[in-house]
Amino acid sequence: MMPLHIFLFLLSEIYQVAAVTSDVKQDSGVKTVTLGLNVTLHCSCENDAVTFFTWYQQRLGGKPVIISTLMKGGKEASISPAYKERFKVAGQGGINNLVIRDVLLSDSATYYCGILEYNTVEFGKGVFLHVKSSSSNTQTVVHQSALGPLSVGDSVNLSCTVHSEPCAEEQSFYWFRRGAAQPAIIYHNAGECIKDPGSHMRNCTLNLPLKSVSSSDAGMYYCALASCGEVVFGNGTRVQIGGDTAKVPPLLAYFLSVALAVFIIVLLVLTFIMQKIKKKSCSICKGSAASDATGGEINSHDADHLHYAALSLNRRSRQHRQKENVVSDCVYSGVRR
């Protein structure tokens, strides 16, 4: 037989996967019902690939036990013998509701709705059914202190005091968390108990430390005592998370604001200087182009007013003095007006 801790580990792993991808929609958190009344636990799944629906019950400190199996499209569910008398399934199509008649104190447990899709088993978030009796079998008072709003990253210690009489059965203490669309997460707590002098009552103290809280820690936390066949809940402590960002020290916020302002001013000044340099460069370029064009026009204009003159130079050869050779050289000189 598979050990209990291995089974619970596998169940938690399945739940972690189902919490992200599961199509199972069921009641979650803590649901309270008065002893002797009827209650309906809702479950549905619209996935066409689902072939079977199931219900499991897990009592405090116990292992999950199968209650029913329903084939999708079937008319009647198969109920385990131990539950046939008061449990039935109202299902049609993608509906798998569990109806419990004449609830007993022993019906206080966590109920999981499951589906079979191909070869994959998925569970809903689970709902804890709390059966409350108008006349308790034990004298028990569970008190929880109020708590102010918290910020992300804060740490807090939830406390609870239980004043109860001893019971023949073993007493167990638990913490339940209920939030919006969240499962009823159960924390087992041993508690520290001392006997009240002068009476047969016991005073117990329970603590639940929450470190570096985030938005996922928000919700209602209940302290509970399981004793003499019933579960007694406290009034609950609400954990409120004030924001999704950590606190920024005022001095740091001031320096960051100043740095941002200086950065913006420097950026504006640099932008202004770059614009001035760009405009000046464009002006110089335009001036150079205009000078070149003017010089070209002047040269062209002067070329039209050039006058040429021919000079005749006669040189006599010293070697042949009897004979004169006349060499005509032409030298041109430009005269401008």
Tab-separated table of C-alpha atoms in Angstrom:
chain	number	residue	atom	x	y	z
A	1	MET	CA	0.000	0.000	0.000
A	2	MET	CA	1.255	3.482	-0.846
A	3	PRO	CA	2.366	5.432	2.270
A	4	LEU	CA	0.152	8.374	3.220
A	5	HIS	CA	2.832	11.044	2.873
A	6	ILE	CA	3.681	9.876	-0.681
A	7	PHE	CA	0.008	9.902	-1.673
A	8	LEU	CA	-0.472	13.402	-0.267
A	9	PHE	CA	2.669	14.593	-2.062
A	10	LEU	CA	1.393	13.256	-5.381
A	11	LEU	CA	-2.009	14.792	-4.703
A	12	SER	CA	-0.407	18.165	-4.014
A	13	GLU	CA	1.614	17.923	-7.227
A	14	ILE	CA	-1.553	17.167	-9.183
A	15	TYR	CA	-3.241	20.099	-7.497
A	16	GLN	CA	-0.400	22.474	-8.410
A	17	VAL	CA	-0.764	21.542	-12.065
A	18	ALA	CA	-4.539	21.711	-11.884
A	19	ALA	CA	-4.403	25.142	-10.259
A	20	VAL	CA	-2.993	26.542	-13.469
A	21	THR	CA	-4.535	24.451	-16.216
A	22	SER	CA	-7.507	22.635	-14.642
A	23	ASP	CA	-10.959	23.148	-16.115
A	24	VAL	CA	-12.623	22.011	-12.873
A	25	LYS	CA	-14.834	24.642	-11.265
A	26	GLN	CA	-15.978	23.837	-7.739
A	27	ASP	CA	-16.803	25.520	-4.438
A	28	SER	CA	-13.670	26.603	-2.583
A	29	GLY	CA	-12.698	27.923	0.825
A	30	VAL	CA	-14.709	27.064	3.930
A	31	LYS	CA	-18.434	26.295	3.718
A	32	THR	CA	-20.391	26.191	6.984
A	33	VAL	CA	-23.622	24.250	7.443
A	34	THR	CA	-25.727	23.570	10.544
A	35	LEU	CA	-25.955	20.050	11.876
A	36	GLY	CA	-28.891	18.062	10.429
A	37	LEU	CA	-29.452	20.198	7.319
A	38	ASN	CA	-28.806	19.343	3.678
A	39	VAL	CA	-25.969	20.830	1.665
A	40	THR	CA	-24.935	20.783	-1.997
A	41	LEU	CA	-21.328	21.033	-3.136
A	42	HIS	CA	-21.114	22.327	-6.692
A	43	CYS	CA	-18.749	21.162	-9.432
A	44	SER	CA	-18.721	21.547	-13.211
A	45	CYS	CA	-16.441	21.129	-16.208
A	46	GLU	CA	-17.194	22.092	-19.800
A	47	ASN	CA	-14.280	20.234	-21.379
A	48	ASP	CA	-15.583	17.759	-23.983
A	49	ALA	CA	-12.563	15.491	-23.448
A	50	VAL	CA	-13.685	14.610	-19.898
A	51	THR	CA	-14.896	11.036	-19.535
A	52	PHE	CA	-15.408	10.603	-15.746
A	53	PHE	CA	-16.264	12.763	-12.728
A	54	THR	CA	-15.298	11.844	-9.147
A	55	TRP	CA	-15.706	13.119	-5.583
A	56	TYR	CA	-13.172	12.557	-2.762
A	57	GLN	CA	-13.469	13.232	0.960
A	58	GLN	CA	-10.464	13.918	3.188
A	59	ARG	CA	-11.070	14.255	6.914
A	60	LEU	CA	-8.641	16.171	9.126
A	61	GLY	CA	-5.548	14.056	9.594
A	62	GLY	CA	-6.871	11.368	7.241
A	63	LYS	CA	-6.301	10.308	3.677
A	64	PRO	CA	-8.552	11.003	0.669
A	65	VAL	CA	-11.380	8.489	0.228
A	66	ILE	CA	-13.390	8.144	-2.960
A	67	ILE	CA	-17.118	8.911	-2.636
A	68	SER	CA	-18.523	8.624	-6.143
A	69	THR	CA	-17.743	8.008	-9.792
A	70	LEU	CA	-19.894	9.323	-12.622
A	71	MET	CA	-19.408	8.668	-16.319
A	72	LYS	CA	-20.008	11.791	-18.347
A	73	GLY	CA	-23.396	11.474	-19.967
A	74	GLY	CA	-24.390	8.729	-17.542
A	75	LYS	CA	-27.670	8.847	-15.633
A	76	GLU	CA	-26.548	7.537	-12.252
A	77	ALA	CA	-23.298	7.739	-10.323
A	78	SER	CA	-21.602	4.870	-8.569
A	79	ILE	CA	-21.528	5.639	-4.802
A	80	SER	CA	-19.178	3.910	-2.362
A	81	PRO	CA	-21.039	1.713	0.175
A	82	ALA	CA	-20.042	3.888	3.155
A	83	TYR	CA	-21.754	6.922	1.602
A	84	LYS	CA	-24.791	5.437	-0.135
A	85	GLU	CA	-27.282	6.283	2.596
A	86	ARG	CA	-26.948	10.079	2.638
A	87	PHE	CA	-24.800	11.015	-0.377
A	88	LYS	CA	-25.893	11.309	-3.981
A	89	VAL	CA	-24.673	12.959	-7.169
A	90	ALA	CA	-26.844	15.285	-9.235
A	91	GLY	CA	-25.144	15.385	-12.598
A	92	GLN	CA	-26.014	16.018	-16.203
A	93	GLY	CA	-23.615	16.863	-19.011
A	94	GLY	CA	-20.729	18.744	-17.422
A	95	ILE	CA	-22.367	19.010	-13.968
A	96	ASN	CA	-21.180	16.935	-10.985
A	97	ASN	CA	-22.859	18.253	-7.830
A	98	LEU	CA	-22.593	16.349	-4.551
A	99	VAL	CA	-25.691	16.406	-2.303
A	100	ILE	CA	-25.351	15.456	1.392
A	101	ARG	CA	-28.524	14.918	3.429
A	102	ASP	CA	-28.799	15.286	7.194
A	103	VAL	CA	-25.195	16.322	7.676
A	104	LEU	CA	-23.334	14.923	10.670
A	105	LEU	CA	-20.384	16.269	12.623
A	106	SER	CA	-18.290	13.552	11.027
A	107	ASP	CA	-19.010	15.082	7.607
A	108	SER	CA	-16.649	17.944	8.427
A	109	ALA	CA	-13.881	17.400	5.872
A	110	THR	CA	-12.347	18.682	2.651
A	111	TYR	CA	-14.155	17.601	-0.526
A	112	TYR	CA	-12.375	17.450	-3.882
A	113	CYS	CA	-14.096	17.234	-7.246
A	114	GLY	CA	-12.018	15.374	-9.831
A	115	ILE	CA	-12.170	14.644	-13.555
A	116	LEU	CA	-10.585	12.057	-15.824
A	117	GLU	CA	-9.397	13.502	-19.115
A	118	TYR	CA	-7.735	10.916	-21.336
A	119	ASN	CA	-5.062	9.519	-18.980
A	120	THR	CA	-4.884	12.616	-16.771
A	121	VAL	CA	-6.630	13.072	-13.418
A	122	GLU	CA	-7.290	16.643	-12.322
A	123	PHE	CA	-8.796	17.999	-9.097
A	124	GLY	CA	-10.547	21.187	-8.131
A	125	LYS	CA	-9.295	23.481	-5.398
A	126	GLY	CA	-11.289	21.702	-2.730
A	127	VAL	CA	-13.822	23.005	-0.220
A	128	PHE	CA	-13.791	22.422	3.528
A	129	LEU	CA	-17.263	21.633	4.852
A	130	HIS	CA	-17.657	22.819	8.424
A	131	VAL	CA	-20.612	21.240	10.221
A	132	LYS	CA	-21.597	23.480	13.100
A	133	SER	CA	-23.701	22.297	16.023
A	134	SER	CA	-26.062	24.631	17.865
A	135	SER	CA	-25.181	22.882	21.139
A	136	SER	CA	-21.510	21.940	21.332
A	137	ASN	CA	-20.388	18.774	23.101
A	138	THR	CA	-17.406	20.624	24.544
A	139	GLN	CA	-16.849	23.946	26.245
A	140	THR	CA	-14.486	25.602	23.815
A	141	VAL	CA	-13.714	29.258	23.109
A	142	VAL	CA	-11.426	30.148	20.216
A	143	HIS	CA	-10.251	33.759	20.082
A	144	GLN	CA	-8.287	35.460	17.301
A	145	SER	CA	-6.914	38.992	17.435
A	146	ALA	CA	-7.523	41.583	14.726
A	147	LEU	CA	-4.770	42.621	12.331
A	148	GLY	CA	-4.175	45.891	10.508
A	149	PRO	CA	-3.312	46.273	6.784
A	150	LEU	CA	0.098	44.986	5.706
A	151	SER	CA	2.454	45.980	2.919
A	152	VAL	CA	4.248	43.699	0.531
A	153	GLY	CA	7.393	42.313	2.153
A	154	ASP	CA	6.168	42.662	5.735
A	155	SER	CA	6.261	39.781	8.199
A	156	VAL	CA	3.596	39.036	10.779
A	157	ASN	CA	2.754	36.380	13.347
A	158	LEU	CA	-0.920	35.362	13.532
A	159	SER	CA	-1.919	34.296	17.037
A	160	CYS	CA	-4.850	32.361	18.425
A	161	THR	CA	-5.864	31.321	21.952
A	162	VAL	CA	-8.059	28.312	22.692
A	163	HIS	CA	-9.792	27.796	26.037
A	164	SER	CA	-11.201	24.270	26.135
A	165	GLU	CA	-11.895	21.329	28.367
A	166	PRO	CA	-9.940	18.088	27.920
A	167	CYS	CA	-11.359	15.386	25.682
A	168	ALA	CA	-10.868	11.645	25.706
A	169	GLU	CA	-9.834	11.844	22.090
A	170	GLU	CA	-6.688	13.546	20.926
A	171	GLN	CA	-7.108	17.266	20.248
A	172	SER	CA	-5.687	18.752	17.061
A	173	PHE	CA	-5.203	22.369	16.066
A	174	TYR	CA	-5.368	23.707	12.520
A	175	TRP	CA	-5.128	26.911	10.537
A	176	PHE	CA	-7.413	27.425	7.557
A	177	ARG	CA	-7.006	30.078	4.920
A	178	ARG	CA	-9.917	31.288	2.864
A	179	GLY	CA	-9.626	33.856	0.109
A	180	ALA	CA	-11.233	34.827	-3.144
A	181	ALA	CA	-11.269	31.740	-5.392
A	182	GLN	CA	-8.645	30.117	-3.170
A	183	PRO	CA	-8.611	26.622	-1.698
A	184	ALA	CA	-8.944	26.037	2.019
A	185	ILE	CA	-5.265	25.480	2.737
A	186	ILE	CA	-4.780	23.634	6.032
A	187	TYR	CA	-1.819	24.116	8.360
A	188	HIS	CA	-1.509	21.611	11.210
A	189	ASN	CA	-0.313	23.219	14.422
A	190	ALA	CA	0.730	21.458	17.615
A	191	GLY	CA	0.007	24.444	19.838
A	192	GLU	CA	1.349	25.163	23.322
A	193	CYS	CA	-1.095	24.235	26.093
A	194	ILE	CA	-1.034	24.744	29.841
A	195	LYS	CA	-3.584	23.644	32.394
A	196	ASP	CA	-5.652	26.373	33.998
A	197	PRO	CA	-5.012	26.267	37.791
A	198	GLY	CA	-8.152	25.620	39.792
A	199	SER	CA	-10.147	24.116	36.887
A	200	HIS	CA	-10.058	21.283	34.415
A	201	MET	CA	-9.822	23.688	31.440
A	202	ARG	CA	-6.746	24.129	29.263
A	203	ASN	CA	-5.386	27.273	27.651
A	204	CYS	CA	-3.628	26.767	24.321
A	205	THR	CA	-1.749	29.234	22.146
A	206	LEU	CA	-1.260	28.831	18.405
A	207	ASN	CA	0.971	30.886	16.142
A	208	LEU	CA	1.206	31.051	12.370
A	209	PRO	CA	4.197	33.067	11.075
A	210	LEU	CA	3.856	34.768	7.684
A	211	LYS	CA	7.130	36.011	6.258
A	212	SER	CA	7.560	38.465	3.363
A	213	VAL	CA	3.865	38.561	2.544
A	214	SER	CA	2.617	39.136	-0.993
A	215	SER	CA	-0.783	39.590	-2.586
A	216	SER	CA	-1.249	35.801	-2.691
A	217	ASP	CA	-1.212	35.700	1.135
A	218	ALA	CA	-4.312	37.880	1.448
A	219	GLY	CA	-7.472	36.287	2.796
A	220	MET	CA	-9.198	35.165	5.972
A	221	TYR	CA	-7.265	32.910	8.342
A	222	TYR	CA	-9.198	30.714	10.773
A	223	CYS	CA	-7.864	28.976	13.832
A	224	ALA	CA	-9.679	25.679	14.543
A	225	LEU	CA	-9.737	22.975	17.173
A	226	ALA	CA	-10.699	19.401	16.281
A	227	SER	CA	-11.848	17.746	19.492
A	228	CYS	CA	-14.475	15.235	20.625
A	229	GLY	CA	-15.696	14.586	17.096
A	230	GLU	CA	-16.307	18.209	16.084
A	231	VAL	CA	-14.382	21.156	14.730
A	232	VAL	CA	-14.647	24.542	16.434
A	233	PHE	CA	-13.587	27.618	14.446
A	234	GLY	CA	-12.440	31.000	15.654
A	235	ASN	CA	-13.806	34.319	14.446
A	236	GLY	CA	-11.017	34.627	11.888
A	237	THR	CA	-8.229	37.114	11.212
A	238	ARG	CA	-8.279	38.992	7.921
A	239	VAL	CA	-4.934	39.583	6.220
A	240	GLN	CA	-5.037	42.607	3.944
A	241	ILE	CA	-2.159	43.555	1.677
A	242	GLY	CA	-1.970	47.308	1.199
A	243	GLY	CA	-0.024	47.423	-2.087
A	244	ASP	CA	1.765	45.321	-4.701
A	245	THR	CA	5.037	47.255	-4.439
A	246	ALA	CA	7.488	47.497	-1.619
A	247	LYS	CA	7.876	50.718	0.374
A	248	VAL	CA	10.400	53.289	-0.916
A	249	PRO	CA	12.130	55.339	1.813
A	250	PRO	CA	11.176	59.050	1.595
A	251	LEU	CA	14.836	60.185	1.399
A	252	LEU	CA	15.523	57.790	-1.476
A	253	ALA	CA	12.389	58.953	-3.266
A	254	TYR	CA	13.533	62.585	-2.862
A	255	PHE	CA	17.002	61.924	-4.319
A	256	LEU	CA	15.511	59.957	-7.198
A	257	SER	CA	13.169	62.849	-7.985
A	258	VAL	CA	16.034	65.375	-7.918
A	259	ALA	CA	18.204	63.152	-10.121
A	260	LEU	CA	15.377	62.787	-12.616
A	261	ALA	CA	14.821	66.563	-12.718
A	262	VAL	CA	18.565	67.244	-13.273
A	263	PHE	CA	18.677	64.629	-16.022
A	264	ILE	CA	15.749	66.252	-17.821
A	265	ILE	CA	17.307	69.741	-17.557
A	266	VAL	CA	20.678	68.536	-18.905
A	267	LEU	CA	18.909	66.756	-21.751
A	268	LEU	CA	17.043	69.931	-22.706
A	269	VAL	CA	20.227	72.036	-22.593
A	270	LEU	CA	22.123	69.557	-24.781
A	271	THR	CA	19.274	69.509	-27.239
A	272	PHE	CA	19.274	73.326	-27.432
A	273	ILE	CA	23.070	73.464	-27.968
A	274	MET	CA	22.919	70.845	-30.716
A	275	GLN	CA	20.226	72.837	-32.513
A	276	LYS	CA	22.351	76.019	-32.348
A	277	ILE	CA	25.432	74.201	-33.685
A	278	LYS	CA	23.374	72.701	-36.484
A	279	LYS	CA	21.968	76.070	-37.516
A	280	LYS	CA	25.443	77.699	-37.465
A	281	SER	CA	26.931	74.914	-39.601
A	282	CYS	CA	24.168	75.339	-42.150
A	283	SER	CA	24.790	79.094	-42.327
A	284	ILE	CA	28.519	78.591	-42.992
A	285	CYS	CA	27.751	76.052	-45.713
A	286	LYS	CA	25.352	78.438	-47.401
A	287	GLY	CA	27.893	81.325	-47.213
A	288	SER	CA	30.655	79.250	-48.868
A	289	ALA	CA	28.386	78.199	-51.677
A	290	ALA	CA	27.391	81.833	-52.331
A	291	SER	CA	31.064	82.970	-52.436
A	292	ASP	CA	31.985	80.284	-54.982
A	293	ALA	CA	29.094	81.250	-57.195
A	294	THR	CA	30.037	84.989	-57.087
A	295	GLY	CA	33.708	84.285	-57.902
A	296	GLY	CA	32.689	82.231	-60.921
A	297	GLU	CA	30.542	85.059	-62.249
A	298	ILE	CA	33.385	87.597	-61.859
A	299	ASN	CA	35.898	85.432	-63.741
A	300	SER	CA	33.453	84.876	-66.559
A	301	HIS	CA	32.731	88.594	-66.748
A	302	ASP	CA	36.435	89.535	-66.903
A	303	ALA	CA	37.150	86.997	-69.594
A	304	ASP	CA	34.784	88.847	-71.930
A	305	HIS	CA	36.799	92.100	-71.636
A	306	LEU	CA	40.309	90.835	-72.452
A	307	HIS	CA	42.294	92.617	-75.250
A	308	TYR	CA	45.163	90.995	-76.992
A	309	ALA	CA	48.182	92.809	-78.569
A	310	ALA	CA	50.879	91.320	-80.790
A	311	LEU	CA	54.555	92.405	-80.252
A	312	SER	CA	57.198	91.887	-82.898
A	313	LEU	CA	60.803	91.398	-81.645
A	314	ASN	CA	63.784	91.280	-84.098
A	315	ARG	CA	66.978	89.514	-82.892
A	316	ARG	CA	70.242	89.513	-84.892
A	317	SER	CA	72.447	86.478	-85.002
A	318	ARG	CA	75.960	87.172	-83.753
A	319	GLN	CA	77.553	84.283	-85.639
A	320	HIS	CA	76.189	85.306	-88.995
A	321	ARG	CA	76.422	89.069	-89.005
A	322	GLN	CA	76.211	89.273	-92.804
A	323	LYS	CA	72.854	87.685	-92.770
A	324	GLU	CA	69.905	88.865	-90.805
A	325	ASN	CA	67.477	86.432	-89.554
A	326	VAL	CA	64.259	87.822	-88.458
A	327	VAL	CA	62.547	85.892	-85.701
A	328	SER	CA	59.055	86.909	-84.909
A	329	ASP	CA	57.840	86.150	-81.413
A	330	CYS	CA	54.334	86.931	-80.328
A	331	VAL	CA	53.682	87.823	-76.736
A	332	TYR	CA	50.187	88.340	-75.573
A	333	SER	CA	49.330	90.558	-72.718
A	334	GLY	CA	45.942	90.853	-71.187
A	335	VAL	CA	44.684	94.284	-70.347
A	336	ARG	CA	41.755	94.791	-68.111
A	337	ARG	CA	39.635	97.816	-67.875
